[in-house]
Amino acid sequence: MPTHSTYIIANWKMNLDVATSAQAAGELASRLRSVPAGKSVVVCPSFLAFSRVATTLHGSAVGLGAQDCYWEQKGAFTGEVSPADLVQQGCTHVIIGHSERRSHLGETEEQVHRKLEAALASGLTPILCVGENYDARSEGQKDNVLIRQLSSALQGISLDSSAQLIVAYEPVWAISTGPGSVGIEATPEEVTYAGEVIRHVLVDLVGRDRFVTNVRLIYGGSVTAATVGNFTHLPNIAGVLVGSASLKPVDFLAVIAAA
Ligand code: PGA
């Protein structure tokens, strides 16, 4: 996938059953026989739907991502899914540290770090989600949260030349559904500002050259076809992570067209 692409990544969460996921993937694959130049489209289905969606997308212009992975490749880890298995299924991307996992499942920063490391070691492109909740925003702690989440996720990790990393700025308060949502949308100015904070931290952590060639920043939180252009036109934002507006192919195709 060319690194200069605009990413449009669908996070279906636990919203679609297996049959609906396969149907949606089939519709996207046939409607997007070729994804418009300069755009990269990835869908992240649930694990149960994963192999059906993988088969449906095989050979299409739509990429396959996972919503999570474990940090070991094999063994006695009940209920977990290994990065190596994901790769075998044709998966190229994996969401790591989504705020819903951090809040509902108590996923810790240490676990996010281990998952990120394992995903990179398997050749997957992690989509590392970072972002402050509403309280942190109100208390003026946004920058500190971003610095802490990024530093702990990337501690000791040096990106090698083939590693790709996507960092998704997802302010918890701007996600359309879920416990942290407060029904306000992020403005392009806020996203630009957070993107700058993230850029500075990442340049420190991985080095300027690696940052420029191997890291992309995207935005997520209530993105729709009507708003996507506000974010994809920002100079420091290279795409979007889309939840609710990715669930119906017609809506997601509209987001892709408008991105
Ligand atoms: P949303 O979800 O687009 O429904 O706000 C985005 C996400 O949680 O990744």
mmCIF file of N, CA, C and O and ligand atoms in Angstrom, residues 11 13 98 100 170 174-177 221-223 241-244, ligand 1:
data_model
loop_
_atom_site.group_PDB
_atom_site.id
_atom_site.type_symbol
_atom_site.label_atom_id
_atom_site.label_comp_id
_atom_site.label_asym_id
_atom_site.label_seq_id
_atom_site.Cartn_x
_atom_site.Cartn_y
_atom_site.Cartn_z
ATOM 1 N N ASN A 11 -14.223 0.382 11.131
ATOM 2 C CA ASN A 11 -14.217 -0.410 12.361
ATOM 3 C C ASN A 11 -15.659 -0.833 12.632
ATOM 4 O O ASN A 11 -16.458 -0.040 13.113
ATOM 5 N N LYS A 13 -16.670 -2.959 14.740
ATOM 6 C CA LYS A 13 -16.887 -3.296 16.154
ATOM 7 C C LYS A 13 -17.678 -4.608 16.251
ATOM 8 O O LYS A 13 -17.408 -5.530 15.491
ATOM 9 N N HIS A 98 -7.907 0.374 21.161
ATOM 10 C CA HIS A 98 -9.125 1.186 20.991
ATOM 11 C C HIS A 98 -9.676 1.560 22.373
ATOM 12 O O HIS A 98 -9.631 0.754 23.306
ATOM 13 N N GLU A 100 -12.557 1.654 23.514
ATOM 14 C CA GLU A 100 -13.585 0.752 24.061
ATOM 15 C C GLU A 100 -12.942 -0.440 24.761
ATOM 16 O O GLU A 100 -13.458 -0.928 25.763
ATOM 17 N N GLU A 170 -8.228 9.475 18.400
ATOM 18 C CA GLU A 170 -9.657 9.260 18.619
ATOM 19 C C GLU A 170 -10.036 9.813 19.990
ATOM 20 O O GLU A 170 -9.981 9.087 20.992
ATOM 21 N N ALA A 174 -15.569 12.178 21.332
ATOM 22 C CA ALA A 174 -16.096 12.433 19.982
ATOM 23 C C ALA A 174 -16.565 11.166 19.282
ATOM 24 O O ALA A 174 -17.105 11.223 18.177
ATOM 25 N N ILE A 175 -16.367 9.990 19.912
ATOM 26 C CA ILE A 175 -16.823 8.735 19.302
ATOM 27 C C ILE A 175 -18.349 8.697 19.384
ATOM 28 O O ILE A 175 -18.939 9.088 20.400
ATOM 29 N N SER A 176 -18.980 8.256 18.283
ATOM 30 C CA SER A 176 -20.428 8.497 18.154
ATOM 31 C C SER A 176 -21.281 7.734 19.154
ATOM 32 O O SER A 176 -22.351 8.176 19.522
ATOM 33 N N THR A 177 -20.827 6.558 19.590
ATOM 34 C CA THR A 177 -21.608 5.773 20.544
ATOM 35 C C THR A 177 -20.674 5.308 21.653
ATOM 36 O O THR A 177 -19.461 5.371 21.510
ATOM 37 N N GLY A 221 -13.718 9.526 15.023
ATOM 38 C CA GLY A 221 -14.708 10.045 15.975
ATOM 39 C C GLY A 221 -15.849 10.691 15.218
ATOM 40 O O GLY A 221 -15.715 11.827 14.751
ATOM 41 N N SER A 222 -16.964 9.949 15.050
ATOM 42 C CA SER A 222 -18.177 10.478 14.411
ATOM 43 C C SER A 222 -17.952 10.977 12.983
ATOM 44 O O SER A 222 -18.646 11.897 12.541
ATOM 45 N N VAL A 223 -17.005 10.371 12.277
ATOM 46 C CA VAL A 223 -16.766 10.795 10.893
ATOM 47 C C VAL A 223 -17.913 10.296 10.009
ATOM 48 O O VAL A 223 -18.339 9.148 10.117
ATOM 49 N N LEU A 241 -10.634 6.806 10.692
ATOM 50 C CA LEU A 241 -11.133 5.529 11.213
ATOM 51 C C LEU A 241 -12.620 5.751 11.461
ATOM 52 O O LEU A 241 -13.000 6.673 12.195
ATOM 53 N N VAL A 242 -13.445 4.918 10.837
ATOM 54 C CA VAL A 242 -14.881 5.195 10.786
ATOM 55 C C VAL A 242 -15.661 4.055 11.440
ATOM 56 O O VAL A 242 -15.517 2.905 11.027
ATOM 57 N N GLY A 243 -16.476 4.366 12.433
ATOM 58 C CA GLY A 243 -17.303 3.354 13.082
ATOM 59 C C GLY A 243 -18.701 3.325 12.488
ATOM 60 O O GLY A 243 -18.952 2.667 11.478
ATOM 61 N N SER A 244 -19.614 4.068 13.085
ATOM 62 C CA SER A 244 -21.037 4.006 12.693
ATOM 63 C C SER A 244 -21.268 4.205 11.194
ATOM 64 O O SER A 244 -22.078 3.492 10.597
HETATM 65 P P1 PGA B 1 -17.550 6.358 15.275
HETATM 66 O O1 PGA B 1 -16.473 5.275 15.819
HETATM 67 O O2 PGA B 1 -17.171 6.688 13.875
HETATM 68 O O3 PGA B 1 -18.875 5.618 15.370
HETATM 69 O O4 PGA B 1 -17.476 7.519 16.178
HETATM 70 C C1 PGA B 1 -15.107 5.449 15.571
HETATM 71 C C2 PGA B 1 -14.294 4.464 16.368
HETATM 72 O O5 PGA B 1 -14.645 4.193 17.527
HETATM 73 O O6 PGA B 1 -13.291 3.926 15.869
#
